[in-house]
PDB file of C-alpha atoms in Angstrom:
ATOM      1  CA  MET O   1      80.088 -52.918  83.063  1.00 54.00           C
ATOM      2  CA  ASP O   2      82.986 -51.082  84.250  1.00 72.00           C
ATOM      3  CA  GLU O   3      86.012 -52.130  86.618  1.00 86.00           C
ATOM      4  CA  PRO O   4      86.062 -49.916  89.733  1.00 94.00           C
ATOM      5  CA  ARG O   5      88.473 -47.099  89.500  1.00 97.00           C
ATOM      6  CA  THR O   6      91.428 -46.914  92.759  1.00 98.00           C
ATOM      7  CA  GLY O   7      92.176 -43.601  94.050  1.00 98.00           C
ATOM      8  CA  GLU O   8      93.902 -42.515  97.455  1.00 98.00           C
ATOM      9  CA  VAL O   9      93.079 -39.479  99.892  1.00 98.00           C
ATOM     10  CA  THR O  10      94.980 -38.687 102.908  1.00 98.00           C
ATOM     11  CA  SER O  11      93.838 -38.760 106.370  1.00 98.00           C
ATOM     12  CA  ALA O  12      94.560 -35.860 109.090  1.00 98.00           C
ATOM     13  CA  ASP O  13      97.545 -37.355 110.269  1.00 98.00           C
ATOM     14  CA  GLY O  14      98.908 -38.074 106.827  1.00 98.00           C
ATOM     15  CA  THR O  15      98.143 -41.412 106.289  1.00 98.00           C
ATOM     16  CA  PRO O  16      97.134 -42.529 102.814  1.00 98.00           C
ATOM     17  CA  ILE O  17      93.554 -44.328 102.384  1.00 98.00           C
ATOM     18  CA  VAL O  18      93.175 -46.191  99.203  1.00 98.00           C
ATOM     19  CA  TYR O  19      90.029 -46.503  98.098  1.00 98.00           C
ATOM     20  CA  ASP O  20      88.316 -48.075  94.690  1.00 98.00           C
ATOM     21  CA  ARG O  21      85.288 -46.122  93.019  1.00 98.00           C
ATOM     22  CA  SER O  22      82.631 -47.139  90.965  1.00 97.00           C
ATOM     23  CA  GLY O  23      78.637 -46.661  89.337  1.00 97.00           C
ATOM     24  CA  THR O  24      77.383 -43.233  89.112  1.00 95.00           C
ATOM     25  CA  GLY O  25      74.837 -41.467  91.155  1.00 96.00           C
ATOM     26  CA  PRO O  26      74.791 -40.289  95.039  1.00 98.00           C
ATOM     27  CA  ALA O  27      77.572 -41.415  96.893  1.00 98.00           C
ATOM     28  CA  LEU O  28      77.704 -44.462  99.161  1.00 98.00           C
ATOM     29  CA  VAL O  29      80.605 -45.447 101.243  1.00 98.00           C
ATOM     30  CA  LEU O  30      81.647 -48.762 102.437  1.00 98.00           C
ATOM     31  CA  VAL O  31      82.884 -49.721 105.950  1.00 98.00           C
ATOM     32  CA  HIS O  32      84.686 -53.200 106.324  1.00 98.00           C
ATOM     33  CA  GLY O  33      85.033 -55.066 109.627  1.00 97.00           C
ATOM     34  CA  ALA O  34      87.423 -57.388 110.842  1.00 97.00           C
ATOM     35  CA  PHE O  35      89.550 -59.726 108.873  1.00 96.00           C
ATOM     36  CA  THR O  36      88.288 -57.904 105.638  1.00 96.00           C
ATOM     37  CA  GLY O  37      89.146 -55.309 103.326  1.00 96.00           C
ATOM     38  CA  ARG O  38      88.103 -53.648 100.374  1.00 97.00           C
ATOM     39  CA  GLU O  39      89.105 -57.045  98.229  1.00 95.00           C
ATOM     40  CA  HIS O  40      86.685 -59.051 100.208  1.00 95.00           C
ATOM     41  CA  PRO O  41      84.247 -60.669  97.937  1.00 95.00           C
ATOM     42  CA  LEU O  42      80.914 -59.474 100.058  1.00 96.00           C
ATOM     43  CA  LEU O  43      81.760 -55.847  99.316  1.00 97.00           C
ATOM     44  CA  ARG O  44      83.390 -55.949  95.534  1.00 97.00           C
ATOM     45  CA  VAL O  45      79.603 -57.913  95.103  1.00 97.00           C
ATOM     46  CA  VAL O  46      77.663 -55.374  96.944  1.00 98.00           C
ATOM     47  CA  ALA O  47      79.361 -52.196  95.051  1.00 98.00           C
ATOM     48  CA  ALA O  48      78.893 -53.875  91.354  1.00 97.00           C
ATOM     49  CA  THR O  49      75.379 -54.517  92.382  1.00 97.00           C
ATOM     50  CA  LEU O  50      74.453 -51.184  93.414  1.00 98.00           C
ATOM     51  CA  SER O  51      77.111 -48.752  91.404  1.00 97.00           C
ATOM     52  CA  PRO O  52      74.207 -48.956  88.607  1.00 96.00           C
ATOM     53  CA  TRP O  53      72.084 -46.636  91.009  1.00 97.00           C
ATOM     54  CA  PHE O  54      75.399 -44.968  93.402  1.00 98.00           C
ATOM     55  CA  THR O  55      78.864 -44.163  92.924  1.00 98.00           C
ATOM     56  CA  VAL O  56      80.379 -46.671  95.404  1.00 98.00           C
ATOM     57  CA  TYR O  57      83.637 -46.140  97.352  1.00 98.00           C
ATOM     58  CA  ASN O  58      84.716 -49.122  98.755  1.00 98.00           C
ATOM     59  CA  TYR O  59      87.974 -48.359 100.890  1.00 98.00           C
ATOM     60  CA  ASP O  60      90.532 -50.246 103.038  1.00 98.00           C
ATOM     61  CA  ARG O  61      90.670 -48.692 106.344  1.00 98.00           C
ATOM     62  CA  ARG O  62      93.997 -48.046 107.787  1.00 98.00           C
ATOM     63  CA  GLY O  63      96.458 -50.603 108.049  1.00 98.00           C
ATOM     64  CA  ARG O  64      94.815 -53.102 105.911  1.00 97.00           C
ATOM     65  CA  GLY O  65      95.369 -53.567 102.416  1.00 96.00           C
ATOM     66  CA  GLY O  66      96.581 -51.146 100.430  1.00 97.00           C
ATOM     67  CA  SER O  67      96.255 -48.368 102.808  1.00 98.00           C
ATOM     68  CA  GLY O  68      98.738 -47.087 105.567  1.00 98.00           C
ATOM     69  CA  ASP O  69      98.871 -46.919 109.464  1.00 98.00           C
ATOM     70  CA  ALA O  70     100.386 -44.710 112.171  1.00 96.00           C
ATOM     71  CA  ARG O  71     101.260 -45.201 115.494  1.00 93.00           C
ATOM     72  CA  PRO O  72      99.832 -44.651 117.683  1.00 95.00           C
ATOM     73  CA  TYR O  73      96.281 -46.277 116.890  1.00 97.00           C
ATOM     74  CA  ALA O  74      93.224 -44.096 117.974  1.00 97.00           C
ATOM     75  CA  VAL O  75      90.156 -44.611 116.955  1.00 98.00           C
ATOM     76  CA  GLU O  76      89.644 -40.826 116.134  1.00 98.00           C
ATOM     77  CA  ARG O  77      92.094 -41.712 113.358  1.00 98.00           C
ATOM     78  CA  GLU O  78      89.842 -44.065 111.919  1.00 98.00           C
ATOM     79  CA  ILE O  79      86.772 -41.501 111.982  1.00 98.00           C
ATOM     80  CA  ASP O  80      89.227 -38.577 110.427  1.00 98.00           C
ATOM     81  CA  ASP O  81      89.996 -41.543 107.800  1.00 98.00           C
ATOM     82  CA  LEU O  82      86.364 -42.008 107.041  1.00 98.00           C
ATOM     83  CA  ALA O  83      85.860 -38.036 106.852  1.00 98.00           C
ATOM     84  CA  ALA O  84      88.432 -37.756 104.415  1.00 98.00           C
ATOM     85  CA  VAL O  85      86.606 -40.144 101.992  1.00 98.00           C
ATOM     86  CA  LEU O  86      83.367 -38.496 102.500  1.00 98.00           C
ATOM     87  CA  ALA O  87      85.010 -35.257 101.349  1.00 98.00           C
ATOM     88  CA  GLU O  88      86.520 -37.047  97.849  1.00 98.00           C
ATOM     89  CA  ALA O  89      82.614 -38.639  97.648  1.00 98.00           C
ATOM     90  CA  GLY O  90      81.756 -34.941  97.706  1.00 97.00           C
ATOM     91  CA  GLY O  91      81.874 -33.681 101.057  1.00 97.00           C
ATOM     92  CA  GLN O  92      78.335 -36.096 102.169  1.00 97.00           C
ATOM     93  CA  ALA O  93      77.473 -39.534 101.837  1.00 98.00           C
ATOM     94  CA  MET O  94      75.281 -42.905 103.125  1.00 98.00           C
ATOM     95  CA  VAL O  95      77.114 -45.159 104.508  1.00 98.00           C
ATOM     96  CA  PHE O  96      76.922 -48.709 105.108  1.00 98.00           C
ATOM     97  CA  GLY O  97      79.035 -50.588 107.721  1.00 98.00           C
ATOM     98  CA  GLY O  98      79.323 -54.119 108.326  1.00 98.00           C
ATOM     99  CA  SER O  99      79.897 -55.683 112.038  1.00 98.00           C
ATOM    100  CA  SER O 100      82.636 -53.861 113.541  1.00 98.00           C
ATOM    101  CA  GLY O 101      82.700 -51.276 110.697  1.00 98.00           C
ATOM    102  CA  ALA O 102      79.041 -50.562 111.503  1.00 98.00           C
ATOM    103  CA  ALA O 103      79.965 -49.361 114.848  1.00 98.00           C
ATOM    104  CA  LEU O 104      82.790 -47.406 113.547  1.00 98.00           C
ATOM    105  CA  ALA O 105      80.016 -45.612 111.140  1.00 98.00           C
ATOM    106  CA  LEU O 106      77.416 -45.215 114.027  1.00 98.00           C
ATOM    107  CA  ARG O 107      80.493 -43.518 115.966  1.00 98.00           C
ATOM    108  CA  ALA O 108      81.141 -41.355 112.937  1.00 98.00           C
ATOM    109  CA  ALA O 109      77.696 -40.650 112.827  1.00 98.00           C
ATOM    110  CA  ALA O 110      77.378 -39.531 116.144  1.00 98.00           C
ATOM    111  CA  GLY O 111      80.452 -37.577 116.000  1.00 97.00           C
ATOM    112  CA  GLY O 112      78.372 -35.483 113.278  1.00 97.00           C
ATOM    113  CA  LEU O 113      80.401 -36.224 109.970  1.00 98.00           C
ATOM    114  CA  PRO O 114      78.093 -35.876 107.164  1.00 98.00           C
ATOM    115  CA  VAL O 115      76.349 -38.843 106.666  1.00 98.00           C
ATOM    116  CA  SER O 116      73.464 -38.774 105.199  1.00 98.00           C
ATOM    117  CA  LYS O 117      71.855 -42.644 105.714  1.00 98.00           C
ATOM    118  CA  LEU O 118      73.139 -45.305 107.085  1.00 98.00           C
ATOM    119  CA  ALA O 119      72.769 -48.821 106.899  1.00 98.00           C
ATOM    120  CA  LEU O 120      74.199 -51.637 109.560  1.00 98.00           C
ATOM    121  CA  TRP O 121      74.774 -55.408 109.339  1.00 98.00           C
ATOM    122  CA  GLU O 122      74.814 -56.834 112.678  1.00 98.00           C
ATOM    123  CA  PRO O 123      77.231 -54.726 115.155  1.00 98.00           C
ATOM    124  CA  PRO O 124      78.383 -56.441 117.334  1.00 97.00           C
ATOM    125  CA  TYR O 125      77.358 -54.959 120.594  1.00 97.00           C
ATOM    126  CA  HIS O 126      76.979 -57.249 123.886  1.00 95.00           C
ATOM    127  CA  VAL O 127      73.856 -56.340 125.297  1.00 94.00           C
ATOM    128  CA  GLY O 128      71.459 -59.662 125.659  1.00 80.00           C
ATOM    129  CA  PRO O 129      72.332 -63.082 127.452  1.00 83.00           C
ATOM    130  CA  GLY O 130      74.430 -65.026 126.062  1.00 89.00           C
ATOM    131  CA  ALA O 131      76.732 -62.742 124.572  1.00 93.00           C
ATOM    132  CA  PRO O 132      80.419 -63.040 125.137  1.00 92.00           C
ATOM    133  CA  GLU O 133      82.096 -61.605 128.201  1.00 92.00           C
ATOM    134  CA  LEU O 134      85.092 -60.086 127.064  1.00 94.00           C
ATOM    135  CA  SER O 135      87.560 -58.750 129.814  1.00 93.00           C
ATOM    136  CA  PRO O 136      88.624 -55.317 130.044  1.00 93.00           C
ATOM    137  CA  ASP O 137      91.996 -55.664 128.684  1.00 95.00           C
ATOM    138  CA  PHE O 138      90.768 -57.597 125.446  1.00 96.00           C
ATOM    139  CA  ALA O 139      92.595 -55.054 123.193  1.00 96.00           C
ATOM    140  CA  SER O 140      95.609 -54.921 124.696  1.00 96.00           C
ATOM    141  CA  ARG O 141      95.748 -58.382 125.129  1.00 97.00           C
ATOM    142  CA  LEU O 142      95.669 -58.764 121.446  1.00 97.00           C
ATOM    143  CA  GLU O 143      98.432 -56.192 120.808  1.00 97.00           C
ATOM    144  CA  SER O 144     101.048 -57.424 123.432  1.00 97.00           C
ATOM    145  CA  LEU O 145     100.595 -60.882 121.577  1.00 98.00           C
ATOM    146  CA  VAL O 146     101.200 -59.102 118.060  1.00 97.00           C
ATOM    147  CA  LYS O 147     104.122 -57.108 119.464  1.00 97.00           C
ATOM    148  CA  GLU O 148     105.608 -60.975 120.460  1.00 98.00           C
ATOM    149  CA  GLY O 149     105.395 -62.000 117.199  1.00 97.00           C
ATOM    150  CA  ARG O 150     102.343 -64.602 118.326  1.00 97.00           C
ATOM    151  CA  ARG O 151      99.649 -63.096 115.078  1.00 97.00           C
ATOM    152  CA  GLY O 152      98.022 -66.263 114.895  1.00 97.00           C
ATOM    153  CA  ASP O 153      97.082 -66.388 118.409  1.00 97.00           C
ATOM    154  CA  ALA O 154      96.198 -63.334 118.655  1.00 98.00           C
ATOM    155  CA  ALA O 155      93.910 -63.943 115.670  1.00 97.00           C
ATOM    156  CA  GLU O 156      92.699 -67.060 117.398  1.00 97.00           C
ATOM    157  CA  LEU O 157      92.298 -65.015 120.789  1.00 97.00           C
ATOM    158  CA  PHE O 158      89.777 -62.710 118.419  1.00 97.00           C
ATOM    159  CA  MET O 159      87.720 -65.423 116.651  1.00 95.00           C
ATOM    160  CA  VAL O 160      87.561 -67.643 120.100  1.00 95.00           C
ATOM    161  CA  GLU O 161      86.841 -64.820 122.803  1.00 95.00           C
ATOM    162  CA  ALA O 162      85.062 -62.261 120.288  1.00 93.00           C
ATOM    163  CA  ALA O 163      83.560 -64.107 117.491  1.00 88.00           C
ATOM    164  CA  GLU O 164      82.610 -67.220 119.596  1.00 88.00           C
ATOM    165  CA  VAL O 165      84.448 -69.676 117.235  1.00 90.00           C
ATOM    166  CA  PRO O 166      84.877 -73.114 118.593  1.00 93.00           C
ATOM    167  CA  ALA O 167      88.757 -73.669 119.829  1.00 93.00           C
ATOM    168  CA  GLU O 168      88.879 -76.846 117.455  1.00 96.00           C
ATOM    169  CA  ALA O 169      87.941 -74.575 114.608  1.00 94.00           C
ATOM    170  CA  VAL O 170      90.535 -72.200 115.036  1.00 94.00           C
ATOM    171  CA  ALA O 171      92.734 -74.773 115.228  1.00 94.00           C
ATOM    172  CA  ALA O 172      91.844 -76.265 111.678  1.00 95.00           C
ATOM    173  CA  MET O 173      91.883 -73.041 110.089  1.00 95.00           C
ATOM    174  CA  ARG O 174      95.154 -72.857 110.846  1.00 94.00           C
ATOM    175  CA  GLY O 175      96.351 -75.482 108.325  1.00 94.00           C
ATOM    176  CA  LEU O 176      93.921 -73.709 105.665  1.00 94.00           C
ATOM    177  CA  PRO O 177      95.375 -71.092 102.637  1.00 93.00           C
ATOM    178  CA  GLU O 178      93.430 -67.853 104.236  1.00 93.00           C
ATOM    179  CA  TRP O 179      94.875 -68.340 107.700  1.00 95.00           C
ATOM    180  CA  ALA O 180      98.159 -66.826 106.451  1.00 96.00           C
ATOM    181  CA  GLY O 181      95.982 -63.249 104.971  1.00 94.00           C
ATOM    182  CA  MET O 182      94.378 -63.248 109.094  1.00 96.00           C
ATOM    183  CA  LYS O 183      97.794 -63.301 110.242  1.00 96.00           C
ATOM    184  CA  ALA O 184      98.945 -60.493 108.019  1.00 96.00           C
ATOM    185  CA  LEU O 185      95.796 -58.632 109.533  1.00 97.00           C
ATOM    186  CA  ALA O 186      96.059 -59.268 113.324  1.00 97.00           C
ATOM    187  CA  HIS O 187      97.389 -56.088 114.316  1.00 97.00           C
ATOM    188  CA  THR O 188      94.666 -54.688 113.215  1.00 98.00           C
ATOM    189  CA  LEU O 189      92.411 -56.700 115.855  1.00 98.00           C
ATOM    190  CA  ALA O 190      93.387 -54.412 118.570  1.00 98.00           C
ATOM    191  CA  TYR O 191      91.467 -51.693 116.465  1.00 98.00           C
ATOM    192  CA  GLU O 192      88.178 -53.548 116.159  1.00 98.00           C
ATOM    193  CA  ALA O 193      88.158 -53.600 119.911  1.00 97.00           C
ATOM    194  CA  ALA O 194      88.770 -50.276 120.296  1.00 97.00           C
ATOM    195  CA  VAL O 195      86.333 -49.168 117.729  1.00 98.00           C
ATOM    196  CA  MET O 196      83.620 -51.302 120.063  1.00 97.00           C
ATOM    197  CA  GLY O 197      85.064 -49.982 123.313  1.00 96.00           C
ATOM    198  CA  PRO O 198      85.347 -51.982 126.467  1.00 94.00           C
ATOM    199  CA  ARG O 199      83.394 -55.047 126.790  1.00 94.00           C
ATOM    200  CA  ASN O 200      81.997 -54.250 123.395  1.00 96.00           C
ATOM    201  CA  ALA O 201      79.068 -52.086 125.187  1.00 96.00           C
ATOM    202  CA  LEU O 202      76.603 -50.314 123.631  1.00 97.00           C
ATOM    203  CA  PRO O 203      77.284 -46.511 123.544  1.00 97.00           C
ATOM    204  CA  ALA O 204      73.327 -45.935 123.886  1.00 97.00           C
ATOM    205  CA  GLY O 205      73.808 -41.960 124.982  1.00 96.00           C
ATOM    206  CA  SER O 206      75.558 -41.422 121.621  1.00 97.00           C
ATOM    207  CA  LEU O 207      73.558 -43.296 119.319  1.00 98.00           C
ATOM    208  CA  ALA O 208      70.491 -41.481 120.638  1.00 98.00           C
ATOM    209  CA  SER O 209      72.010 -38.353 119.074  1.00 97.00           C
ATOM    210  CA  ILE O 210      71.802 -39.569 115.695  1.00 98.00           C
ATOM    211  CA  GLY O 211      69.374 -37.853 113.548  1.00 97.00           C
ATOM    212  CA  GLN O 212      70.410 -39.697 110.247  1.00 97.00           C
ATOM    213  CA  PRO O 213      67.740 -42.490 108.899  1.00 98.00           C
ATOM    214  CA  THR O 214      69.324 -45.444 110.074  1.00 98.00           C
ATOM    215  CA  LEU O 215      68.463 -49.125 108.822  1.00 98.00           C
ATOM    216  CA  VAL O 216      69.877 -52.324 111.279  1.00 98.00           C
ATOM    217  CA  LEU O 217      69.862 -55.711 109.441  1.00 98.00           C
ATOM    218  CA  ASN O 218      70.686 -58.939 111.380  1.00 98.00           C
ATOM    219  CA  GLY O 219      70.582 -62.297 109.905  1.00 98.00           C
ATOM    220  CA  GLY O 220      68.011 -64.875 111.415  1.00 98.00           C
ATOM    221  CA  ALA O 221      70.246 -68.128 111.569  1.00 97.00           C
ATOM    222  CA  SER O 222      72.965 -65.594 113.567  1.00 96.00           C
ATOM    223  CA  PRO O 223      73.706 -66.034 116.956  1.00 94.00           C
ATOM    224  CA  LEU O 224      70.686 -64.900 119.256  1.00 95.00           C
ATOM    225  CA  TRP O 225      72.822 -62.135 120.903  1.00 95.00           C
ATOM    226  CA  MET O 226      73.701 -60.488 117.903  1.00 96.00           C
ATOM    227  CA  LEU O 227      69.926 -59.962 117.093  1.00 97.00           C
ATOM    228  CA  ASP O 228      69.449 -58.672 120.602  1.00 97.00           C
ATOM    229  CA  ALA O 229      72.641 -56.195 119.682  1.00 97.00           C
ATOM    230  CA  GLY O 230      70.604 -55.096 115.915  1.00 98.00           C
ATOM    231  CA  ARG O 231      67.368 -54.668 118.357  1.00 98.00           C
ATOM    232  CA  ALA O 232      69.177 -52.513 120.828  1.00 98.00           C
ATOM    233  CA  VAL O 233      70.832 -50.249 118.022  1.00 98.00           C
ATOM    234  CA  ALA O 234      67.824 -49.649 116.611  1.00 98.00           C
ATOM    235  CA  ARG O 235      66.024 -48.682 119.752  1.00 98.00           C
ATOM    236  CA  ALA O 236      68.697 -46.582 120.514  1.00 98.00           C
ATOM    237  CA  VAL O 237      68.970 -44.702 117.289  1.00 98.00           C
ATOM    238  CA  PRO O 238      65.825 -42.065 117.052  1.00 98.00           C
ATOM    239  CA  GLY O 239      63.518 -43.860 114.229  1.00 98.00           C
ATOM    240  CA  ALA O 240      65.939 -46.621 113.303  1.00 98.00           C
ATOM    241  CA  ASP O 241      64.406 -49.281 111.519  1.00 98.00           C
ATOM    242  CA  HIS O 242      65.398 -53.174 111.945  1.00 98.00           C
ATOM    243  CA  ARG O 243      64.969 -55.917 109.498  1.00 98.00           C
ATOM    244  CA  VAL O 244      65.632 -59.964 110.129  1.00 98.00           C
ATOM    245  CA  LEU O 245      66.827 -61.682 106.774  1.00 98.00           C
ATOM    246  CA  GLU O 246      65.871 -65.002 107.291  1.00 97.00           C
ATOM    247  CA  GLY O 247      68.326 -67.754 107.017  1.00 97.00           C
ATOM    248  CA  GLU O 248      71.484 -65.420 106.862  1.00 98.00           C
ATOM    249  CA  THR O 249      74.580 -65.400 109.273  1.00 97.00           C
ATOM    250  CA  HIS O 250      77.216 -62.885 110.321  1.00 96.00           C
ATOM    251  CA  ALA O 251      78.668 -63.880 106.749  1.00 95.00           C
ATOM    252  CA  VAL O 252      75.769 -62.662 104.916  1.00 98.00           C
ATOM    253  CA  SER O 253      75.178 -63.851 101.199  1.00 97.00           C
ATOM    254  CA  PRO O 254      75.525 -60.270  98.991  1.00 97.00           C
ATOM    255  CA  ARG O 255      72.653 -61.600  97.122  1.00 96.00           C
ATOM    256  CA  ALA O 256      70.416 -61.281 100.164  1.00 98.00           C
ATOM    257  CA  LEU O 257      72.297 -58.219 101.704  1.00 98.00           C
ATOM    258  CA  ALA O 258      72.427 -55.882  98.309  1.00 98.00           C
ATOM    259  CA  PRO O 259      68.543 -55.773  97.592  1.00 98.00           C
ATOM    260  CA  GLU O 260      67.967 -54.494 101.499  1.00 98.00           C
ATOM    261  CA  LEU O 261      70.610 -51.823 101.181  1.00 98.00           C
ATOM    262  CA  LEU O 262      69.158 -50.566  97.809  1.00 98.00           C
ATOM    263  CA  GLU O 263      65.303 -50.599  98.939  1.00 98.00           C
ATOM    264  CA  PHE O 264      66.734 -48.563 101.468  1.00 98.00           C
ATOM    265  CA  LEU O 265      69.014 -46.342 100.215  1.00 98.00           C
ATOM    266  CA  VAL O 266      66.535 -45.335  97.353  1.00 96.00           C
ATOM    267  CA  ALA O 267      63.795 -44.420  99.701  1.00 92.00           C
ATOM    268  CA  ALA O 268      62.996 -41.142  99.885  1.00 69.00           C
TER     269      ALA O 268
END
């Protein structure tokens, strides 16, 4: 199989957005979530697995990997970034979004971007009992910690309060080699909070305007509140389908995810 070819597009505000392109066929764009980029193993394996059927665009969101950034941050800039990738992909494409990347994909589709199909992995809205309680100033707290040079503390705040990782587990992670990469992305965690919106509330009104075929996927071993969120998104988007992948957690295996995406995306 051919290696992905790296390219670059320019967003509306002049920010360069880097992508890898692989395969042939209808265009599919992958939108990643927090602490990840186009080099993440899940995205690379999914792109490679689906490339016999699709031309896959796997891009770095702004502030991550090879892509640029600009201040002040605004969700609208990220939607413009995705619009630039869609234009590069031929003017229209199917879109897969994972976690907060799923929320960005939903906002883009609701905003009228030329998305032909939407496939979503566990958009982390807080809708059911047991969901994390986020303060209204969650995004500004993350940004303040980064400005103070406390990038590790920002990463810990995000993981403990938004992802419900036990504090003792995060403390152990600080000693791992991967922690340096997580700190390097700490400035983008406020971006993720902005994409999700205050308290990660479900934007049911805007989701109701989405007319594209939509698939929402959850892991059967994920926290119950994530399953509640997936069901709520599927109810809010007209005609959306919801499926549960038994035994999978939020850190889904590409071997479980890719076949579900293929079945949905190739269907007429």
